[in-house]
Short mmCIF file of C-alpha atoms in Angstrom, two decimals:
data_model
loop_
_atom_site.label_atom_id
_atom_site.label_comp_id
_atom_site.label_asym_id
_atom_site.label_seq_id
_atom_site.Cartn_x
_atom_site.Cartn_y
_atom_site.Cartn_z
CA UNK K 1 144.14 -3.37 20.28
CA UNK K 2 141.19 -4.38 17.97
CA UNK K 3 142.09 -5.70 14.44
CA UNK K 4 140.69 -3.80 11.93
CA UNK K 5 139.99 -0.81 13.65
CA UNK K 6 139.86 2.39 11.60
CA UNK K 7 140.30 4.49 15.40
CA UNK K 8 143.51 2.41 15.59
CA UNK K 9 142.53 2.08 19.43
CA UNK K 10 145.47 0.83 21.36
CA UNK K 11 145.06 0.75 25.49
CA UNK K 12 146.43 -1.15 28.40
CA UNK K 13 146.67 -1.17 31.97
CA UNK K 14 149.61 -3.00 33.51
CA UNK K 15 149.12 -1.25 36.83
CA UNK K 16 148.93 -3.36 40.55
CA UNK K 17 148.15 -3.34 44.23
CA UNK K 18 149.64 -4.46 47.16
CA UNK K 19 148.26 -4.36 50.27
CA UNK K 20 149.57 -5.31 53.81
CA UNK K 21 147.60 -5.14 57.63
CA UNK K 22 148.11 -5.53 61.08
CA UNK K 23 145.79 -5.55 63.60
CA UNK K 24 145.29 -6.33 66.92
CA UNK K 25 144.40 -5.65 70.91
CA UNK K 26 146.18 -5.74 74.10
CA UNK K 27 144.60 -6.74 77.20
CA UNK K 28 145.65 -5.64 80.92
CA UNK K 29 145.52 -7.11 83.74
CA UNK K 30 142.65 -5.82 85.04
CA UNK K 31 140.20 -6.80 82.16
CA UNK K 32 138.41 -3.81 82.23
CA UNK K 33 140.85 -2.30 79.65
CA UNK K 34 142.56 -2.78 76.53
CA UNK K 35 144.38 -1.51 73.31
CA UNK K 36 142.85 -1.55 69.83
CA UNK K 37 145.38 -1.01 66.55
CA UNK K 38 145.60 -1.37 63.22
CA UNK K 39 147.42 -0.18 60.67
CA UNK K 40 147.83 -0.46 56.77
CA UNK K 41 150.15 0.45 53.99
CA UNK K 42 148.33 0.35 50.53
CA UNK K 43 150.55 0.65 47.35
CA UNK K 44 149.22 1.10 43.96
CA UNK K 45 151.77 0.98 41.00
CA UNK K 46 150.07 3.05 37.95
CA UNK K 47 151.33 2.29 34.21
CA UNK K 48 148.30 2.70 31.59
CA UNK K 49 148.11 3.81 28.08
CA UNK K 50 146.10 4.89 25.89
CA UNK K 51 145.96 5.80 21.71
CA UNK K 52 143.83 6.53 19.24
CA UNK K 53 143.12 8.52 15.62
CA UNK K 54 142.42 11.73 15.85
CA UNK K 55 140.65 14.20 13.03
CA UNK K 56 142.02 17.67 13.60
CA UNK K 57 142.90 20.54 11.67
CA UNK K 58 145.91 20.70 8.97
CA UNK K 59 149.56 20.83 10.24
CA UNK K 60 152.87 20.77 8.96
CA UNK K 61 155.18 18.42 10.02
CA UNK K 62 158.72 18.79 10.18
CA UNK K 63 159.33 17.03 7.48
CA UNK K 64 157.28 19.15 5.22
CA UNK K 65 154.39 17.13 5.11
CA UNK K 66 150.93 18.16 5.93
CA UNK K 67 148.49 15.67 8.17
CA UNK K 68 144.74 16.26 8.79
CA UNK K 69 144.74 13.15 11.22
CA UNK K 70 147.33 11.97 13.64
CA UNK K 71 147.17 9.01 16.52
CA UNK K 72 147.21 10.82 19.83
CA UNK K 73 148.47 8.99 22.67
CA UNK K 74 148.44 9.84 26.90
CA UNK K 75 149.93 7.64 29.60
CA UNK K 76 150.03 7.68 33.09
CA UNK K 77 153.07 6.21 35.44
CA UNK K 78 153.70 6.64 38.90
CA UNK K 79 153.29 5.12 42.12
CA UNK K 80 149.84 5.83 44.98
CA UNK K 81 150.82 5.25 48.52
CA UNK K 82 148.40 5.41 51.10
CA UNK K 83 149.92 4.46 55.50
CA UNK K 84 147.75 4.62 58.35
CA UNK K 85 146.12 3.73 61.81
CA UNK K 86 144.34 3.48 64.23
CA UNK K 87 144.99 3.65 68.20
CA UNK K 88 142.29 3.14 70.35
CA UNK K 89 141.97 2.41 73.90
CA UNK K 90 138.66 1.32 75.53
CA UNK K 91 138.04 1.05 79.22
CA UNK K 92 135.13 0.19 81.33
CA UNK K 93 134.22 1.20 85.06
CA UNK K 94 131.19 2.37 87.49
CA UNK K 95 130.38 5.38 88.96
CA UNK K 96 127.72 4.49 91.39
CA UNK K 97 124.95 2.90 89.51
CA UNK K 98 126.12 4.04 85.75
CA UNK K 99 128.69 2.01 83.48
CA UNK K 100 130.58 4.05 81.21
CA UNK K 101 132.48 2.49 78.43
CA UNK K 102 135.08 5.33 77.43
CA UNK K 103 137.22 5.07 74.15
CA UNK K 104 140.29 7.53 73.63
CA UNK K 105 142.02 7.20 70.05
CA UNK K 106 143.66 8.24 67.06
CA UNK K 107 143.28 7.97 63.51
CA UNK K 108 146.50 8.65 61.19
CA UNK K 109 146.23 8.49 57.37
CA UNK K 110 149.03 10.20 54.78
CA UNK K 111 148.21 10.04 51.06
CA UNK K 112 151.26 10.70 48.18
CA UNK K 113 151.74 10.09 44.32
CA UNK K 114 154.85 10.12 43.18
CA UNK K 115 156.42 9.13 39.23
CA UNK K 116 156.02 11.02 35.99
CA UNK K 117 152.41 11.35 36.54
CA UNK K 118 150.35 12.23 33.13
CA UNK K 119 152.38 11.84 29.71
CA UNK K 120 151.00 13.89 26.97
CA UNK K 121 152.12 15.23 23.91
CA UNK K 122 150.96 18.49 23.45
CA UNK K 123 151.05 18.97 19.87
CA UNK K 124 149.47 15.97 19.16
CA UNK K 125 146.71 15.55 22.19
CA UNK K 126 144.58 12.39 22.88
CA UNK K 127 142.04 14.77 24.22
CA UNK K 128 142.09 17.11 20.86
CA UNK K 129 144.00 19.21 18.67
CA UNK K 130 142.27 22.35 20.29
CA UNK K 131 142.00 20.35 23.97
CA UNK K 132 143.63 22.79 26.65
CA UNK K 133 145.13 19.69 28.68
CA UNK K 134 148.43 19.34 29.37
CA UNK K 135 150.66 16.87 31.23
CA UNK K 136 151.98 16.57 34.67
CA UNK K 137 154.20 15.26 37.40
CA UNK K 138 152.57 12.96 40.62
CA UNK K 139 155.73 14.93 42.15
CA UNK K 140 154.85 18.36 42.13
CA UNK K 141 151.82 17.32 43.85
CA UNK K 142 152.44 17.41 47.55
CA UNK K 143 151.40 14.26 49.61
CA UNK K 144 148.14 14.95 52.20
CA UNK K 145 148.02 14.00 55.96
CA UNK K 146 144.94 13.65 57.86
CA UNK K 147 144.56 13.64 61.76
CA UNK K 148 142.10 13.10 64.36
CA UNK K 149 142.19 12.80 67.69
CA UNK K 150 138.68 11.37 69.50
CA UNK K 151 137.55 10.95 72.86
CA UNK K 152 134.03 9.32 73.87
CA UNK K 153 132.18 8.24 77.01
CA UNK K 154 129.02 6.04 76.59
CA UNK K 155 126.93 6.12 80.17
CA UNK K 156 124.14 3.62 80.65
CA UNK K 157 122.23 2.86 83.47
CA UNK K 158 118.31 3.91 84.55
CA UNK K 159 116.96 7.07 86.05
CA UNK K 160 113.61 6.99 86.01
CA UNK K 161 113.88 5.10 83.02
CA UNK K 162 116.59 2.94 80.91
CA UNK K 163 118.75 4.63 79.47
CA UNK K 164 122.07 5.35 77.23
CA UNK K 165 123.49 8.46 76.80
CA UNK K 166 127.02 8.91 74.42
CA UNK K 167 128.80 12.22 74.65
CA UNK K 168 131.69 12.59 72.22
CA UNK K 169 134.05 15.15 70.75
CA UNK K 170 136.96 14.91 67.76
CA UNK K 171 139.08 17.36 66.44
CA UNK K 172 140.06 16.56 62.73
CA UNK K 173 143.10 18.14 60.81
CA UNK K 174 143.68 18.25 57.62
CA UNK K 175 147.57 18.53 56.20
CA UNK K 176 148.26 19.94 59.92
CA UNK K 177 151.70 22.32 59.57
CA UNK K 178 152.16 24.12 63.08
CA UNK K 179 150.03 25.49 66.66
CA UNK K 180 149.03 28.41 67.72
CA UNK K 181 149.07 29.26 71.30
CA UNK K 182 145.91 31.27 70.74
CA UNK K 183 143.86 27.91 70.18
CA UNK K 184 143.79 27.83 73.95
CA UNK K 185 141.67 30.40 74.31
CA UNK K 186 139.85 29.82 71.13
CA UNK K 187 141.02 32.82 68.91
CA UNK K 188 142.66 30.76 65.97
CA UNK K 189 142.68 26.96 65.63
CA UNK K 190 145.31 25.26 67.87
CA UNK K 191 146.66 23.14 64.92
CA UNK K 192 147.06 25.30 61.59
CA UNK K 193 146.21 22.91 58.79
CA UNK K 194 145.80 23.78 54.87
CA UNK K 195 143.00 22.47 54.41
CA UNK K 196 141.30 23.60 58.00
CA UNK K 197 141.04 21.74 61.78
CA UNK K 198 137.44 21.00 63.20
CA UNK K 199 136.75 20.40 66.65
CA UNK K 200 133.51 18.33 66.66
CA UNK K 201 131.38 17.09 69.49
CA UNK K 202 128.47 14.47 69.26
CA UNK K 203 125.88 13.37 71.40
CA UNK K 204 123.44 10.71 71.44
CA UNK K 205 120.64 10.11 73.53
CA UNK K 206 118.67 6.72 73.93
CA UNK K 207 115.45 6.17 76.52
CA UNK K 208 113.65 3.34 76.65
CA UNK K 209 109.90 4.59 77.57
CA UNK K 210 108.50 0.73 78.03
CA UNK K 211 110.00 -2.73 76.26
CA UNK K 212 108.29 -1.47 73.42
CA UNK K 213 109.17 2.21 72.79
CA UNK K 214 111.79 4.16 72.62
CA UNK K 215 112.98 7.69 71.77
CA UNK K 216 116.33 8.27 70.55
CA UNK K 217 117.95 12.05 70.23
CA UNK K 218 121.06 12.61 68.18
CA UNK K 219 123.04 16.29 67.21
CA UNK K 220 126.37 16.83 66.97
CA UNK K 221 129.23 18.33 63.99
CA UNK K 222 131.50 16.56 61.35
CA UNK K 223 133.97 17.32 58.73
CA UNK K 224 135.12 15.94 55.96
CA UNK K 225 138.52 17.28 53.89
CA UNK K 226 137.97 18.22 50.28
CA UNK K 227 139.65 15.58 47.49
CA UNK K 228 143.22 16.16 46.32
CA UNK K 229 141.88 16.54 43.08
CA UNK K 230 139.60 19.53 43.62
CA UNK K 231 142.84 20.85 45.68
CA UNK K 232 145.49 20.73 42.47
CA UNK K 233 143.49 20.61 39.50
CA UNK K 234 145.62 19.38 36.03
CA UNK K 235 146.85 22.24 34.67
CA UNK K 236 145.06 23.96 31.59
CA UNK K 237 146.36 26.17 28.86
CA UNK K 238 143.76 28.50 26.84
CA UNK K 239 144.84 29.18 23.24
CA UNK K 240 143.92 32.73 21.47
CA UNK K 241 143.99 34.02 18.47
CA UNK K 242 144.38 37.83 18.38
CA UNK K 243 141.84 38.73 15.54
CA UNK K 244 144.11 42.03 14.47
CA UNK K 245 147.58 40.56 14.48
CA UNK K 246 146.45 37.07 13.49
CA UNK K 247 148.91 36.04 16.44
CA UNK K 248 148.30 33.39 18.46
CA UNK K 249 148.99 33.08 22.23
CA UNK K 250 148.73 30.02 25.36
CA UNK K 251 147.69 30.85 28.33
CA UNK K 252 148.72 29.04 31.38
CA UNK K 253 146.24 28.46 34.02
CA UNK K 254 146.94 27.97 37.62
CA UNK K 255 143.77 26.36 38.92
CA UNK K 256 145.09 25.13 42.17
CA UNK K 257 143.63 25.76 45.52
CA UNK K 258 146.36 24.58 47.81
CA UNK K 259 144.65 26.46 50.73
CA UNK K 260 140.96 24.93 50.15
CA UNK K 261 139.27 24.19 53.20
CA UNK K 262 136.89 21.03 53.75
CA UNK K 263 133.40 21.19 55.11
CA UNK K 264 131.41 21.10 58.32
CA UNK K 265 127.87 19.84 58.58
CA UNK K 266 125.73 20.02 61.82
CA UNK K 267 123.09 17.87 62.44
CA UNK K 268 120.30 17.21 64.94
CA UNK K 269 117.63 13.94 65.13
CA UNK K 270 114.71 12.80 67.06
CA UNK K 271 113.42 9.33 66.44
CA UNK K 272 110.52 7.43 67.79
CA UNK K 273 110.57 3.48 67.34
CA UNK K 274 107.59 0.83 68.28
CA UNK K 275 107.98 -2.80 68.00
CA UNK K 276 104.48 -4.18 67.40
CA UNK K 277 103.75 -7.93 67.75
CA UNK K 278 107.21 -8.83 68.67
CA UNK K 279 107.86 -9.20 65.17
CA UNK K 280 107.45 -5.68 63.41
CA UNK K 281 108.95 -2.21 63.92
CA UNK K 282 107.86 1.32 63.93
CA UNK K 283 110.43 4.60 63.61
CA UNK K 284 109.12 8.06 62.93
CA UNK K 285 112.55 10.61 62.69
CA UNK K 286 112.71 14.01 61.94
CA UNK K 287 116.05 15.72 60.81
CA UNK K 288 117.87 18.74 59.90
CA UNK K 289 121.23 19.32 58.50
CA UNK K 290 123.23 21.96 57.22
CA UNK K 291 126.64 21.85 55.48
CA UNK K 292 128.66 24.92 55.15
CA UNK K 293 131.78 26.10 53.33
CA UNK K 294 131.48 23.12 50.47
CA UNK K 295 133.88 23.63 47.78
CA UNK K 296 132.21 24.42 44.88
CA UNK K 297 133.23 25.18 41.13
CA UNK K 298 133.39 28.72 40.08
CA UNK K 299 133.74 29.92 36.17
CA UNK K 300 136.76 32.48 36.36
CA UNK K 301 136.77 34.67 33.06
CA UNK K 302 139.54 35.42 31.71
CA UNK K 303 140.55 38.53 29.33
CA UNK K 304 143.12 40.08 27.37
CA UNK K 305 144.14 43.60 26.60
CA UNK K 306 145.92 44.39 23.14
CA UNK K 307 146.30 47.74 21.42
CA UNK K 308 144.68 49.34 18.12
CA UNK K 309 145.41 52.27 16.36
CA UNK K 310 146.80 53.64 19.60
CA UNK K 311 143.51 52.58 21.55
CA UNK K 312 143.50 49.80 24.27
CA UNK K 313 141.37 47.00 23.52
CA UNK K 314 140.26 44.00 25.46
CA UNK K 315 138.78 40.56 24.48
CA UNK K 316 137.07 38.06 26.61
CA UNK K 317 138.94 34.43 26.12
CA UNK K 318 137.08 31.77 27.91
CA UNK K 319 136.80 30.95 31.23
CA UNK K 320 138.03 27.99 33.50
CA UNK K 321 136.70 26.24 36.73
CA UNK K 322 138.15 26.64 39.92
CA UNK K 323 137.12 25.37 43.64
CA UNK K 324 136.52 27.70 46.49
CA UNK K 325 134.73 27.58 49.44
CA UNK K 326 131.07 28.93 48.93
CA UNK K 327 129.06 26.34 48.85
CA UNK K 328 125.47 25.26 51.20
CA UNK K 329 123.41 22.66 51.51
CA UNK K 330 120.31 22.40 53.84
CA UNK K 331 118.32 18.86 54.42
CA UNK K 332 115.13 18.69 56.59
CA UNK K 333 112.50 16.23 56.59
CA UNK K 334 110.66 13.28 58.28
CA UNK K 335 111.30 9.85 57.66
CA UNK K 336 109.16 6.73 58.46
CA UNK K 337 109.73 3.18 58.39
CA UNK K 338 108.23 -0.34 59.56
CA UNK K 339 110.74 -3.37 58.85
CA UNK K 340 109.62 -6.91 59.98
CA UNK K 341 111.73 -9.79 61.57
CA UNK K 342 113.00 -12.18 59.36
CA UNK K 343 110.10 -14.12 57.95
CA UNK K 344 111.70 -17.60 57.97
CA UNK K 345 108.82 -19.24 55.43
CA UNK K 346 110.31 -17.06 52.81
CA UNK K 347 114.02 -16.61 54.48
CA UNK K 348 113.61 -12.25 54.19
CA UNK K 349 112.72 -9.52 56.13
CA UNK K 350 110.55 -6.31 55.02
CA UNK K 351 111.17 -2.85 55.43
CA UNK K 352 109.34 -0.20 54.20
CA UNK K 353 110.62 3.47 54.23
#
């Protein structure tokens, strides 16, 4: 709150964050095996506020008085939660000549905001007299649970040459609500989630050609779930003025998307390194991904009908932003790189890309 200020600023944040973790692993008997977990609770208490003067047009108070300034305030108050984990177990045994180190786990993670959410007086916005921003609850937005479930196998051993090959696949939900049988047979996803379920496999691919080359090969999917905030946008009103009847209207918005899904990019790599020297390295890479069904803004018009002189008559508002699924983005190219060891003269190491 600065003295002397003709803005008559006035902010705070009184807000916190606590944090607890547990972690840990479980060894059997055979030592071959164990259990991985962790898990977290995150809590994040929200209480800010913000003022200031704003210019705006005239208004009538109440009171009878008429204002060409007021001090427009907004606050926020609730409560962020975020509880998770992870369950992972790792095992190690031979088949033959090969050693496979296999990992089977879980990742859990639910996201909520609860409490008043946005404060806001309308008729006297911090964002502007003609801002379309309105206030809302952390309640009415529901809370978001993701899912995974992963299984991998890394095999390593030689056959005609070193070698390490990892072969893995995850399925990802996101704010899973039921199954359908018909996922079996891979006519509708097995887990029916709002925001879509991804089954994603991986593979990587490492031979060692002498002790100082190498190829590696890497393709395989992921998927990442869009943010709640592109899900349930604030709300928005439009205001209009009809030009005939001098009346003027508010528009409610609904901008939310609650059935937005995330995205899935597929990508393949192939990577030669040389180590030169013993002290400097070599990597050539070529890549290509591709991300599909982004969520993307989209301008929605919006349009009213009103009558004159018996005649139908429509007028173009404005238009508001909305997320939906149509967006792309392709990424191919080669890459090269020489790094050095650490250079212990001058205690750093080089690399060059």
């Amino acid at each position: 709150e600065p003295k002397g200020d003709v803005w008559r600023t006035h902010n705070y944040n009184r807000g916190y964050t606590l944090g607890l973790a547990s972690w840990g692993k479980y060894c059997f008997s055979t030592g071959v095996s164990s259990l991985d977990f962790n898990t977290y609770v995150t809590f994040r208490k929200e209480d800010s506020y913000r003022s200031r003067l704003i210019q705006s047009d005239l208004r009538v108070l109440p009171n009878g008085d008429t204002i060409s300034t007021y001090v427009g305030k907004v606050e926020t108050r609730g409560n962020e939660w975020t509880v998770g984990g992870r369950f992972e177990w790792n095992n190690t045994f031979f088949t033959g000549d090969l050693i496979h180190r296999t990992v089977f786990g879980t990742d859990l993670q639910y996201d909520a905001n609860t409490g008043e959410g946005l404060i806001l007086d309308t008729l006297f916005n911090y964002y502007g007299s003609s801002s379309g921003r309105r206030p809302y609850s952390f309640d009415d937005i529901p809370g978001q649970l993701l899912a995974s479930l992963y299984i991998e196998d890394q095999i390593s051993g030689h056959w005609l040459t070193d070698f390490s090959l990892t072969a893995g696949l995850r399925y990802e939900m996101y704010s899973p609500y039921g199954f359908d049988i018909k996922g079996l047979w891979g006519a509708a996803d097995l887990v029916r989630s709002h925001q879509g379920s991804y089954l994603n496999p991986r593979l990587n691919l490492l031979l060692r050609v002498s002790p100082d080359d190498q190829v590696r090969l890497s393709a395989g999917f992921s998927s990442k779930s869009p943010p709640m905030s592109s899900i349930y946008q604030p709300p928005q009103v439009l205001r209009w003025r009809n030009p005939i009847t001098e009346e003027v209207f508010y528009m409610q918005l609904n901008r939310r998307a609650p059935e937005l899904k995330g995205y899935r990019e597929g990508q393949v790599e192939l990577s030669y390194d040389r180590r030169l020297f013993q002290s400097i390295g070599l990597s050539l890479s070529g890549y290509y991904r591709k991300r599909t069904n982004e969520p993307e803004t989209q301008d929605v018009p919006v349009f009213t009908s009103t009558s004159v002189n018996g005649r139908p008559v429509v007028y173009y508002v404005d238009a508001y932003s909305q997320y939906l699924n149509q967006g792309w983005t392709e990424t191919k190219g080669f890459e090269f790189s020489i790094k050095t060891s650490q250079i212990r003269s001058l205690n750093m190491d080089f690399r060059i890309t």
